[in-house]
Amino acid sequence: MISFINEAATNRGWEIEKLLTTHPYLTKYSKGDIFFYSDGIVNIPINSQSEIIANNKVLTTTILENENIPCIPTKEINIANKDSLYEDFQHFSFNNSNTVVIKPINGQKSEGVYSFNRFEELLKEINKLPKGRPYCISTYYPHKYEIRLILFKKEVQFYYMKPNNEQNILRPLVTKEIPIEKDKLEHLMCISRKAASVLGYDYVSIDFLVGEENEKIIEVNLKPNLYAFIRQFPSNYKKCVTLYEKIFDYKEALLLTK
């Protein structure tokens, strides 16, 4: 697939250099006397905590909860301590009446996500988890679909329903487009703008689980995979190029003010 990011960079006058000798995925963007590397384009924080928050699902949800922003409550667990693990399971399963979800605190792309209905099931699988990696627990939230909103400078640029993912055992199988009511969409936009502001992000995606009556933030991502969005909706390629043209202009302004 042609890189919409590099097309946007070229459109805005940036030179592109692939640094294959030092890192197969690293790209240098330069314009006159200023330059940055590819990691800079996916994370443009206005808050020094942004990187720390983004890599910790528990910290993210704690901040959102403190601001009364609807999200899935999450807690770090000690998989080596059976007693505390049992207490956490009982709490998040509402005494065995709900499914619990366990996943890495810093996980990506639905990797390492497990669901359990009984504590015995959890104990059976827990020893298979990689040691030394932090995990968190939450309550499974029944939902009709998962939707992602892309924000730049606190404004929603576009949104899309998350595609089916065989690796994500918890995402409903969506076989047809689900209409989203105008009021519901405006409500999601309002929540996402507040979340982006509270967390201090300039470029971010916010994922919601939408249930029958309510919606909750499930994840906040500083590196949204827009390639997956384009694969699902090829007609939106130009929309992604336009977004990154704005990001390159903003990155230039940030570098010139240093």
PDB file of N, CA and C in Angstrom, residues 42-136:
ATOM      1  N   VAL A  42       3.699  10.316  14.917  1.00  0.00           N
ATOM      2  CA  VAL A  42       2.562   9.643  15.518  1.00  0.00           C
ATOM      3  C   VAL A  42       2.360  10.045  16.970  1.00  0.00           C
ATOM      4  N   ASN A  43       3.250  10.835  17.493  1.00  0.00           N
ATOM      5  CA  ASN A  43       3.101  11.275  18.872  1.00  0.00           C
ATOM      6  C   ASN A  43       3.542  12.725  18.987  1.00  0.00           C
ATOM      7  N   ILE A  44       2.585  13.644  18.960  1.00  0.00           N
ATOM      8  CA  ILE A  44       2.889  15.066  19.079  1.00  0.00           C
ATOM      9  C   ILE A  44       2.243  15.562  20.373  1.00  0.00           C
ATOM     10  N   PRO A  45       2.870  15.328  21.521  1.00  0.00           N
ATOM     11  CA  PRO A  45       2.247  15.678  22.790  1.00  0.00           C
ATOM     12  C   PRO A  45       2.340  17.159  23.107  1.00  0.00           C
ATOM     13  N   ILE A  46       1.351  17.650  23.835  1.00  0.00           N
ATOM     14  CA  ILE A  46       1.452  18.990  24.414  1.00  0.00           C
ATOM     15  C   ILE A  46       1.616  18.842  25.920  1.00  0.00           C
ATOM     16  N   ASN A  47       1.762  17.621  26.372  1.00  0.00           N
ATOM     17  CA  ASN A  47       1.834  17.298  27.786  1.00  0.00           C
ATOM     18  C   ASN A  47       2.953  16.288  27.973  1.00  0.00           C
ATOM     19  N   SER A  48       3.888  16.567  28.892  1.00  0.00           N
ATOM     20  CA  SER A  48       5.033  15.676  29.065  1.00  0.00           C
ATOM     21  C   SER A  48       4.634  14.299  29.563  1.00  0.00           C
ATOM     22  N   GLN A  49       3.419  14.172  30.094  1.00  0.00           N
ATOM     23  CA  GLN A  49       2.963  12.874  30.581  1.00  0.00           C
ATOM     24  C   GLN A  49       2.391  11.996  29.471  1.00  0.00           C
ATOM     25  N   SER A  50       2.181  12.550  28.304  1.00  0.00           N
ATOM     26  CA  SER A  50       1.448  11.839  27.261  1.00  0.00           C
ATOM     27  C   SER A  50       1.999  10.446  26.978  1.00  0.00           C
ATOM     28  N   GLU A  51       3.312  10.336  26.800  1.00  0.00           N
ATOM     29  CA  GLU A  51       3.901   9.050  26.460  1.00  0.00           C
ATOM     30  C   GLU A  51       3.694   8.032  27.578  1.00  0.00           C
ATOM     31  N   ILE A  52       3.846   8.487  28.821  1.00  0.00           N
ATOM     32  CA  ILE A  52       3.668   7.603  29.972  1.00  0.00           C
ATOM     33  C   ILE A  52       2.229   7.114  30.048  1.00  0.00           C
ATOM     34  N   ILE A  53       1.299   8.034  29.894  1.00  0.00           N
ATOM     35  CA  ILE A  53      -0.118   7.670  29.974  1.00  0.00           C
ATOM     36  C   ILE A  53      -0.492   6.701  28.865  1.00  0.00           C
ATOM     37  N   ALA A  54      -0.031   6.969  27.675  1.00  0.00           N
ATOM     38  CA  ALA A  54      -0.429   6.172  26.522  1.00  0.00           C
ATOM     39  C   ALA A  54       0.001   4.716  26.643  1.00  0.00           C
ATOM     40  N   ASN A  55       1.079   4.445  27.369  1.00  0.00           N
ATOM     41  CA  ASN A  55       1.587   3.091  27.496  1.00  0.00           C
ATOM     42  C   ASN A  55       1.046   2.359  28.711  1.00  0.00           C
ATOM     43  N   ASN A  56       0.066   2.935  29.365  1.00  0.00           N
ATOM     44  CA  ASN A  56      -0.457   2.324  30.584  1.00  0.00           C
ATOM     45  C   ASN A  56      -1.975   2.439  30.623  1.00  0.00           C
ATOM     46  N   LYS A  57      -2.652   1.314  30.342  1.00  0.00           N
ATOM     47  CA  LYS A  57      -4.117   1.324  30.300  1.00  0.00           C
ATOM     48  C   LYS A  57      -4.727   1.665  31.658  1.00  0.00           C
ATOM     49  N   VAL A  58      -4.089   1.235  32.742  1.00  0.00           N
ATOM     50  CA  VAL A  58      -4.618   1.500  34.077  1.00  0.00           C
ATOM     51  C   VAL A  58      -4.552   2.990  34.388  1.00  0.00           C
ATOM     52  N   LEU A  59      -3.424   3.610  34.104  1.00  0.00           N
ATOM     53  CA  LEU A  59      -3.266   5.045  34.347  1.00  0.00           C
ATOM     54  C   LEU A  59      -4.247   5.849  33.507  1.00  0.00           C
ATOM     55  N   THR A  60      -4.427   5.435  32.253  1.00  0.00           N
ATOM     56  CA  THR A  60      -5.365   6.129  31.364  1.00  0.00           C
ATOM     57  C   THR A  60      -6.773   6.115  31.935  1.00  0.00           C
ATOM     58  N   THR A  61      -7.254   4.925  32.323  1.00  0.00           N
ATOM     59  CA  THR A  61      -8.632   4.824  32.827  1.00  0.00           C
ATOM     60  C   THR A  61      -8.783   5.538  34.172  1.00  0.00           C
ATOM     61  N   THR A  62      -7.737   5.539  34.991  1.00  0.00           N
ATOM     62  CA  THR A  62      -7.806   6.247  36.276  1.00  0.00           C
ATOM     63  C   THR A  62      -8.012   7.740  36.061  1.00  0.00           C
ATOM     64  N   ILE A  63      -7.269   8.307  35.125  1.00  0.00           N
ATOM     65  CA  ILE A  63      -7.408   9.734  34.818  1.00  0.00           C
ATOM     66  C   ILE A  63      -8.806  10.032  34.283  1.00  0.00           C
ATOM     67  N   LEU A  64      -9.297   9.189  33.386  1.00  0.00           N
ATOM     68  CA  LEU A  64     -10.630   9.401  32.818  1.00  0.00           C
ATOM     69  C   LEU A  64     -11.715   9.281  33.887  1.00  0.00           C
ATOM     70  N   GLU A  65     -11.588   8.271  34.745  1.00  0.00           N
ATOM     71  CA  GLU A  65     -12.562   8.084  35.826  1.00  0.00           C
ATOM     72  C   GLU A  65     -12.604   9.296  36.744  1.00  0.00           C
ATOM     73  N   ASN A  66     -11.449   9.840  37.067  1.00  0.00           N
ATOM     74  CA  ASN A  66     -11.382  11.001  37.973  1.00  0.00           C
ATOM     75  C   ASN A  66     -12.072  12.223  37.381  1.00  0.00           C
ATOM     76  N   GLU A  67     -12.202  12.253  36.051  1.00  0.00           N
ATOM     77  CA  GLU A  67     -12.867  13.366  35.374  1.00  0.00           C
ATOM     78  C   GLU A  67     -14.301  13.010  34.979  1.00  0.00           C
ATOM     79  N   ASN A  68     -14.795  11.884  35.516  1.00  0.00           N
ATOM     80  CA  ASN A  68     -16.162  11.415  35.233  1.00  0.00           C
ATOM     81  C   ASN A  68     -16.415  11.186  33.745  1.00  0.00           C
ATOM     82  N   ILE A  69     -15.378  10.730  33.052  1.00  0.00           N
ATOM     83  CA  ILE A  69     -15.512  10.363  31.642  1.00  0.00           C
ATOM     84  C   ILE A  69     -15.780   8.864  31.572  1.00  0.00           C
ATOM     85  N   PRO A  70     -16.867   8.438  30.927  1.00  0.00           N
ATOM     86  CA  PRO A  70     -17.231   7.014  30.930  1.00  0.00           C
ATOM     87  C   PRO A  70     -16.176   6.138  30.267  1.00  0.00           C
ATOM     88  N   CYS A  71     -15.666   5.166  31.016  1.00  0.00           N
ATOM     89  CA  CYS A  71     -14.652   4.261  30.497  1.00  0.00           C
ATOM     90  C   CYS A  71     -14.774   2.919  31.207  1.00  0.00           C
ATOM     91  N   ILE A  72     -13.999   1.956  30.761  1.00  0.00           N
ATOM     92  CA  ILE A  72     -13.993   0.637  31.382  1.00  0.00           C
ATOM     93  C   ILE A  72     -12.992   0.654  32.541  1.00  0.00           C
ATOM     94  N   PRO A  73     -13.442   0.578  33.805  1.00  0.00           N
ATOM     95  CA  PRO A  73     -12.508   0.583  34.937  1.00  0.00           C
ATOM     96  C   PRO A  73     -11.524  -0.582  34.826  1.00  0.00           C
ATOM     97  N   THR A  74     -10.257  -0.309  35.116  1.00  0.00           N
ATOM     98  CA  THR A  74      -9.194  -1.290  34.946  1.00  0.00           C
ATOM     99  C   THR A  74      -8.239  -1.219  36.134  1.00  0.00           C
ATOM    100  N   LYS A  75      -7.707  -2.379  36.519  1.00  0.00           N
ATOM    101  CA  LYS A  75      -6.787  -2.434  37.650  1.00  0.00           C
ATOM    102  C   LYS A  75      -5.627  -3.365  37.333  1.00  0.00           C
ATOM    103  N   GLU A  76      -4.424  -2.975  37.762  1.00  0.00           N
ATOM    104  CA  GLU A  76      -3.279  -3.861  37.591  1.00  0.00           C
ATOM    105  C   GLU A  76      -3.410  -5.042  38.545  1.00  0.00           C
ATOM    106  N   ILE A  77      -3.025  -6.241  38.082  1.00  0.00           N
ATOM    107  CA  ILE A  77      -3.131  -7.437  38.900  1.00  0.00           C
ATOM    108  C   ILE A  77      -1.758  -8.071  39.099  1.00  0.00           C
ATOM    109  N   ASN A  78      -1.669  -8.836  40.164  1.00  0.00           N
ATOM    110  CA  ASN A  78      -0.460  -9.605  40.451  1.00  0.00           C
ATOM    111  C   ASN A  78      -0.767 -11.062  40.135  1.00  0.00           C
ATOM    112  N   ILE A  79      -0.321 -11.535  38.984  1.00  0.00           N
ATOM    113  CA  ILE A  79      -0.673 -12.894  38.562  1.00  0.00           C
ATOM    114  C   ILE A  79       0.044 -13.954  39.393  1.00  0.00           C
ATOM    115  N   ALA A  80       1.021 -13.546  40.198  1.00  0.00           N
ATOM    116  CA  ALA A  80       1.749 -14.513  41.029  1.00  0.00           C
ATOM    117  C   ALA A  80       1.113 -14.677  42.410  1.00  0.00           C
ATOM    118  N   ASN A  81       0.173 -13.792  42.750  1.00  0.00           N
ATOM    119  CA  ASN A  81      -0.456 -13.837  44.070  1.00  0.00           C
ATOM    120  C   ASN A  81      -1.889 -14.345  43.926  1.00  0.00           C
ATOM    121  N   LYS A  82      -2.117 -15.592  44.272  1.00  0.00           N
ATOM    122  CA  LYS A  82      -3.422 -16.220  44.076  1.00  0.00           C
ATOM    123  C   LYS A  82      -4.514 -15.547  44.901  1.00  0.00           C
ATOM    124  N   ASP A  83      -4.194 -15.146  46.138  1.00  0.00           N
ATOM    125  CA  ASP A  83      -5.206 -14.545  47.010  1.00  0.00           C
ATOM    126  C   ASP A  83      -5.693 -13.201  46.470  1.00  0.00           C
ATOM    127  N   SER A  84      -4.745 -12.318  46.113  1.00  0.00           N
ATOM    128  CA  SER A  84      -5.151 -11.015  45.585  1.00  0.00           C
ATOM    129  C   SER A  84      -5.821 -11.163  44.226  1.00  0.00           C
ATOM    130  N   LEU A  85      -5.379 -12.145  43.460  1.00  0.00           N
ATOM    131  CA  LEU A  85      -5.983 -12.401  42.156  1.00  0.00           C
ATOM    132  C   LEU A  85      -7.437 -12.828  42.327  1.00  0.00           C
ATOM    133  N   TYR A  86      -7.703 -13.645  43.342  1.00  0.00           N
ATOM    134  CA  TYR A  86      -9.081 -14.094  43.608  1.00  0.00           C
ATOM    135  C   TYR A  86      -9.957 -12.907  44.007  1.00  0.00           C
ATOM    136  N   GLU A  87      -9.420 -12.037  44.857  1.00  0.00           N
ATOM    137  CA  GLU A  87     -10.185 -10.853  45.283  1.00  0.00           C
ATOM    138  C   GLU A  87     -10.524  -9.971  44.084  1.00  0.00           C
ATOM    139  N   ASP A  88      -9.545  -9.772  43.207  1.00  0.00           N
ATOM    140  CA  ASP A  88      -9.785  -8.938  42.022  1.00  0.00           C
ATOM    141  C   ASP A  88     -10.803  -9.596  41.095  1.00  0.00           C
ATOM    142  N   PHE A  89     -10.707 -10.897  40.948  1.00  0.00           N
ATOM    143  CA  PHE A  89     -11.661 -11.606  40.094  1.00  0.00           C
ATOM    144  C   PHE A  89     -13.080 -11.460  40.637  1.00  0.00           C
ATOM    145  N   GLN A  90     -13.233 -11.638  41.943  1.00  0.00           N
ATOM    146  CA  GLN A  90     -14.560 -11.522  42.554  1.00  0.00           C
ATOM    147  C   GLN A  90     -15.119 -10.112  42.366  1.00  0.00           C
ATOM    148  N   HIS A  91     -14.248  -9.118  42.530  1.00  0.00           N
ATOM    149  CA  HIS A  91     -14.700  -7.726  42.400  1.00  0.00           C
ATOM    150  C   HIS A  91     -15.142  -7.410  40.977  1.00  0.00           C
ATOM    151  N   PHE A  92     -14.314  -7.752  39.994  1.00  0.00           N
ATOM    152  CA  PHE A  92     -14.616  -7.368  38.619  1.00  0.00           C
ATOM    153  C   PHE A  92     -15.625  -8.291  37.946  1.00  0.00           C
ATOM    154  N   SER A  93     -15.831  -9.474  38.507  1.00  0.00           N
ATOM    155  CA  SER A  93     -16.866 -10.371  37.963  1.00  0.00           C
ATOM    156  C   SER A  93     -18.185 -10.201  38.706  1.00  0.00           C
ATOM    157  N   PHE A  94     -18.200  -9.252  39.654  1.00  0.00           N
ATOM    158  CA  PHE A  94     -19.388  -9.044  40.493  1.00  0.00           C
ATOM    159  C   PHE A  94     -19.826 -10.374  41.109  1.00  0.00           C
ATOM    160  N   ASN A  95     -18.849 -11.017  41.778  1.00  0.00           N
ATOM    161  CA  ASN A  95     -19.074 -12.309  42.440  1.00  0.00           C
ATOM    162  C   ASN A  95     -19.572 -13.372  41.468  1.00  0.00           C
ATOM    163  N   ASN A  96     -18.813 -13.519  40.389  1.00  0.00           N
ATOM    164  CA  ASN A  96     -19.027 -14.582  39.396  1.00  0.00           C
ATOM    165  C   ASN A  96     -20.249 -14.397  38.512  1.00  0.00           C
ATOM    166  N   SER A  97     -20.800 -13.195  38.462  1.00  0.00           N
ATOM    167  CA  SER A  97     -21.977 -12.981  37.619  1.00  0.00           C
ATOM    168  C   SER A  97     -21.620 -12.381  36.266  1.00  0.00           C
ATOM    169  N   ASN A  98     -20.376 -11.912  36.100  1.00  0.00           N
ATOM    170  CA  ASN A  98     -19.955 -11.291  34.850  1.00  0.00           C
ATOM    171  C   ASN A  98     -18.633 -11.881  34.371  1.00  0.00           C
ATOM    172  N   THR A  99     -18.386 -11.721  33.073  1.00  0.00           N
ATOM    173  CA  THR A  99     -17.112 -12.129  32.492  1.00  0.00           C
ATOM    174  C   THR A  99     -16.052 -11.076  32.801  1.00  0.00           C
ATOM    175  N   VAL A 100     -14.824 -11.513  33.073  1.00  0.00           N
ATOM    176  CA  VAL A 100     -13.731 -10.577  33.267  1.00  0.00           C
ATOM    177  C   VAL A 100     -12.768 -10.684  32.084  1.00  0.00           C
ATOM    178  N   VAL A 101     -12.049  -9.606  31.849  1.00  0.00           N
ATOM    179  CA  VAL A 101     -11.078  -9.538  30.757  1.00  0.00           C
ATOM    180  C   VAL A 101      -9.708  -9.270  31.362  1.00  0.00           C
ATOM    181  N   ILE A 102      -8.717 -10.023  30.922  1.00  0.00           N
ATOM    182  CA  ILE A 102      -7.338  -9.816  31.353  1.00  0.00           C
ATOM    183  C   ILE A 102      -6.483  -9.575  30.118  1.00  0.00           C
ATOM    184  N   LYS A 103      -5.649  -8.539  30.177  1.00  0.00           N
ATOM    185  CA  LYS A 103      -4.799  -8.201  29.034  1.00  0.00           C
ATOM    186  C   LYS A 103      -3.567  -7.454  29.515  1.00  0.00           C
ATOM    187  N   PRO A 104      -2.525  -7.383  28.683  1.00  0.00           N
ATOM    188  CA  PRO A 104      -1.317  -6.642  29.073  1.00  0.00           C
ATOM    189  C   PRO A 104      -1.615  -5.152  29.247  1.00  0.00           C
ATOM    190  N   ILE A 105      -0.994  -4.539  30.231  1.00  0.00           N
ATOM    191  CA  ILE A 105      -1.188  -3.106  30.471  1.00  0.00           C
ATOM    192  C   ILE A 105      -0.726  -2.288  29.272  1.00  0.00           C
ATOM    193  N   ASN A 106       0.339  -2.742  28.621  1.00  0.00           N
ATOM    194  CA  ASN A 106       0.888  -2.004  27.478  1.00  0.00           C
ATOM    195  C   ASN A 106       0.689  -2.762  26.170  1.00  0.00           C
ATOM    196  N   GLY A 107      -0.386  -3.559  26.092  1.00  0.00           N
ATOM    197  CA  GLY A 107      -0.640  -4.372  24.904  1.00  0.00           C
ATOM    198  C   GLY A 107      -1.067  -3.545  23.704  1.00  0.00           C
ATOM    199  N   GLN A 108      -0.907  -4.148  22.515  1.00  0.00           N
ATOM    200  CA  GLN A 108      -1.292  -3.497  21.265  1.00  0.00           C
ATOM    201  C   GLN A 108      -1.959  -4.504  20.345  1.00  0.00           C
ATOM    202  N   LYS A 109      -2.854  -4.000  19.487  1.00  0.00           N
ATOM    203  CA  LYS A 109      -3.473  -4.791  18.427  1.00  0.00           C
ATOM    204  C   LYS A 109      -4.142  -6.064  18.943  1.00  0.00           C
ATOM    205  N   SER A 110      -4.827  -5.957  20.068  1.00  0.00           N
ATOM    206  CA  SER A 110      -5.617  -7.066  20.616  1.00  0.00           C
ATOM    207  C   SER A 110      -4.776  -8.259  21.046  1.00  0.00           C
ATOM    208  N   GLU A 111      -3.476  -8.067  21.207  1.00  0.00           N
ATOM    209  CA  GLU A 111      -2.626  -9.185  21.588  1.00  0.00           C
ATOM    210  C   GLU A 111      -2.772  -9.496  23.065  1.00  0.00           C
ATOM    211  N   GLY A 112      -2.765 -10.789  23.396  1.00  0.00           N
ATOM    212  CA  GLY A 112      -2.775 -11.223  24.784  1.00  0.00           C
ATOM    213  C   GLY A 112      -4.045 -10.932  25.541  1.00  0.00           C
ATOM    214  N   VAL A 113      -5.198 -10.877  24.844  1.00  0.00           N
ATOM    215  CA  VAL A 113      -6.475 -10.598  25.507  1.00  0.00           C
ATOM    216  C   VAL A 113      -7.159 -11.919  25.857  1.00  0.00           C
ATOM    217  N   TYR A 114      -7.568 -12.064  27.110  1.00  0.00           N
ATOM    218  CA  TYR A 114      -8.243 -13.278  27.575  1.00  0.00           C
ATOM    219  C   TYR A 114      -9.540 -12.899  28.277  1.00  0.00           C
ATOM    220  N   SER A 115     -10.506 -13.798  28.222  1.00  0.00           N
ATOM    221  CA  SER A 115     -11.747 -13.596  28.984  1.00  0.00           C
ATOM    222  C   SER A 115     -12.036 -14.860  29.794  1.00  0.00           C
ATOM    223  N   PHE A 116     -12.587 -14.644  31.001  1.00  0.00           N
ATOM    224  CA  PHE A 116     -12.851 -15.765  31.905  1.00  0.00           C
ATOM    225  C   PHE A 116     -14.202 -15.574  32.587  1.00  0.00           C
ATOM    226  N   ASN A 117     -14.912 -16.693  32.746  1.00  0.00           N
ATOM    227  CA  ASN A 117     -16.180 -16.674  33.465  1.00  0.00           C
ATOM    228  C   ASN A 117     -16.048 -17.276  34.865  1.00  0.00           C
ATOM    229  N   ARG A 118     -15.000 -18.060  35.055  1.00  0.00           N
ATOM    230  CA  ARG A 118     -14.797 -18.720  36.346  1.00  0.00           C
ATOM    231  C   ARG A 118     -13.338 -18.549  36.766  1.00  0.00           C
ATOM    232  N   PHE A 119     -13.127 -18.451  38.088  1.00  0.00           N
ATOM    233  CA  PHE A 119     -11.774 -18.255  38.600  1.00  0.00           C
ATOM    234  C   PHE A 119     -10.882 -19.443  38.278  1.00  0.00           C
ATOM    235  N   GLU A 120     -11.470 -20.628  38.281  1.00  0.00           N
ATOM    236  CA  GLU A 120     -10.690 -21.828  37.968  1.00  0.00           C
ATOM    237  C   GLU A 120     -10.139 -21.769  36.549  1.00  0.00           C
ATOM    238  N   GLU A 121     -10.903 -21.204  35.633  1.00  0.00           N
ATOM    239  CA  GLU A 121     -10.436 -21.052  34.255  1.00  0.00           C
ATOM    240  C   GLU A 121      -9.240 -20.110  34.204  1.00  0.00           C
ATOM    241  N   LEU A 122      -9.324 -19.035  34.981  1.00  0.00           N
ATOM    242  CA  LEU A 122      -8.234 -18.062  35.020  1.00  0.00           C
ATOM    243  C   LEU A 122      -6.957 -18.712  35.553  1.00  0.00           C
ATOM    244  N   LEU A 123      -7.075 -19.466  36.652  1.00  0.00           N
ATOM    245  CA  LEU A 123      -5.900 -20.108  37.242  1.00  0.00           C
ATOM    246  C   LEU A 123      -5.256 -21.092  36.270  1.00  0.00           C
ATOM    247  N   LYS A 124      -6.069 -21.752  35.489  1.00  0.00           N
ATOM    248  CA  LYS A 124      -5.553 -22.736  34.550  1.00  0.00           C
ATOM    249  C   LYS A 124      -4.706 -22.077  33.460  1.00  0.00           C
ATOM    250  N   GLU A 125      -5.108 -20.877  33.049  1.00  0.00           N
ATOM    251  CA  GLU A 125      -4.416 -20.185  31.957  1.00  0.00           C
ATOM    252  C   GLU A 125      -3.329 -19.234  32.426  1.00  0.00           C
ATOM    253  N   ILE A 126      -3.397 -18.820  33.681  1.00  0.00           N
ATOM    254  CA  ILE A 126      -2.515 -17.758  34.159  1.00  0.00           C
ATOM    255  C   ILE A 126      -1.043 -18.150  34.079  1.00  0.00           C
ATOM    256  N   ASN A 127      -0.760 -19.444  34.270  1.00  0.00           N
ATOM    257  CA  ASN A 127       0.634 -19.893  34.232  1.00  0.00           C
ATOM    258  C   ASN A 127       1.222 -19.857  32.825  1.00  0.00           C
ATOM    259  N   LYS A 128       0.359 -19.722  31.820  1.00  0.00           N
ATOM    260  CA  LYS A 128       0.833 -19.661  30.445  1.00  0.00           C
ATOM    261  C   LYS A 128       1.230 -18.246  30.021  1.00  0.00           C
ATOM    262  N   LEU A 129       0.867 -17.268  30.841  1.00  0.00           N
ATOM    263  CA  LEU A 129       1.165 -15.879  30.494  1.00  0.00           C
ATOM    264  C   LEU A 129       2.657 -15.609  30.667  1.00  0.00           C
ATOM    265  N   PRO A 130       3.233 -14.788  29.780  1.00  0.00           N
ATOM    266  CA  PRO A 130       4.658 -14.446  29.905  1.00  0.00           C
ATOM    267  C   PRO A 130       4.949 -13.788  31.242  1.00  0.00           C
ATOM    268  N   LYS A 131       5.952 -14.282  31.936  1.00  0.00           N
ATOM    269  CA  LYS A 131       6.321 -13.725  33.243  1.00  0.00           C
ATOM    270  C   LYS A 131       7.035 -12.382  33.062  1.00  0.00           C
ATOM    271  N   GLY A 132       6.909 -11.534  34.054  1.00  0.00           N
ATOM    272  CA  GLY A 132       7.589 -10.250  34.042  1.00  0.00           C
ATOM    273  C   GLY A 132       6.868  -9.172  33.268  1.00  0.00           C
ATOM    274  N   ARG A 133       5.682  -9.477  32.741  1.00  0.00           N
ATOM    275  CA  ARG A 133       4.922  -8.468  32.012  1.00  0.00           C
ATOM    276  C   ARG A 133       3.702  -8.070  32.837  1.00  0.00           C
ATOM    277  N   PRO A 134       3.425  -6.772  32.997  1.00  0.00           N
ATOM    278  CA  PRO A 134       2.282  -6.354  33.812  1.00  0.00           C
ATOM    279  C   PRO A 134       0.952  -6.591  33.090  1.00  0.00           C
ATOM    280  N   TYR A 135      -0.051  -7.048  33.834  1.00  0.00           N
ATOM    281  CA  TYR A 135      -1.379  -7.305  33.292  1.00  0.00           C
ATOM    282  C   TYR A 135      -2.423  -6.539  34.085  1.00  0.00           C
ATOM    283  N   CYS A 136      -3.576  -6.349  33.465  1.00  0.00           N
ATOM    284  CA  CYS A 136      -4.668  -5.665  34.143  1.00  0.00           C
ATOM    285  C   CYS A 136      -5.963  -6.441  33.952  1.00  0.00           C
TER     286      CYS A 136
END
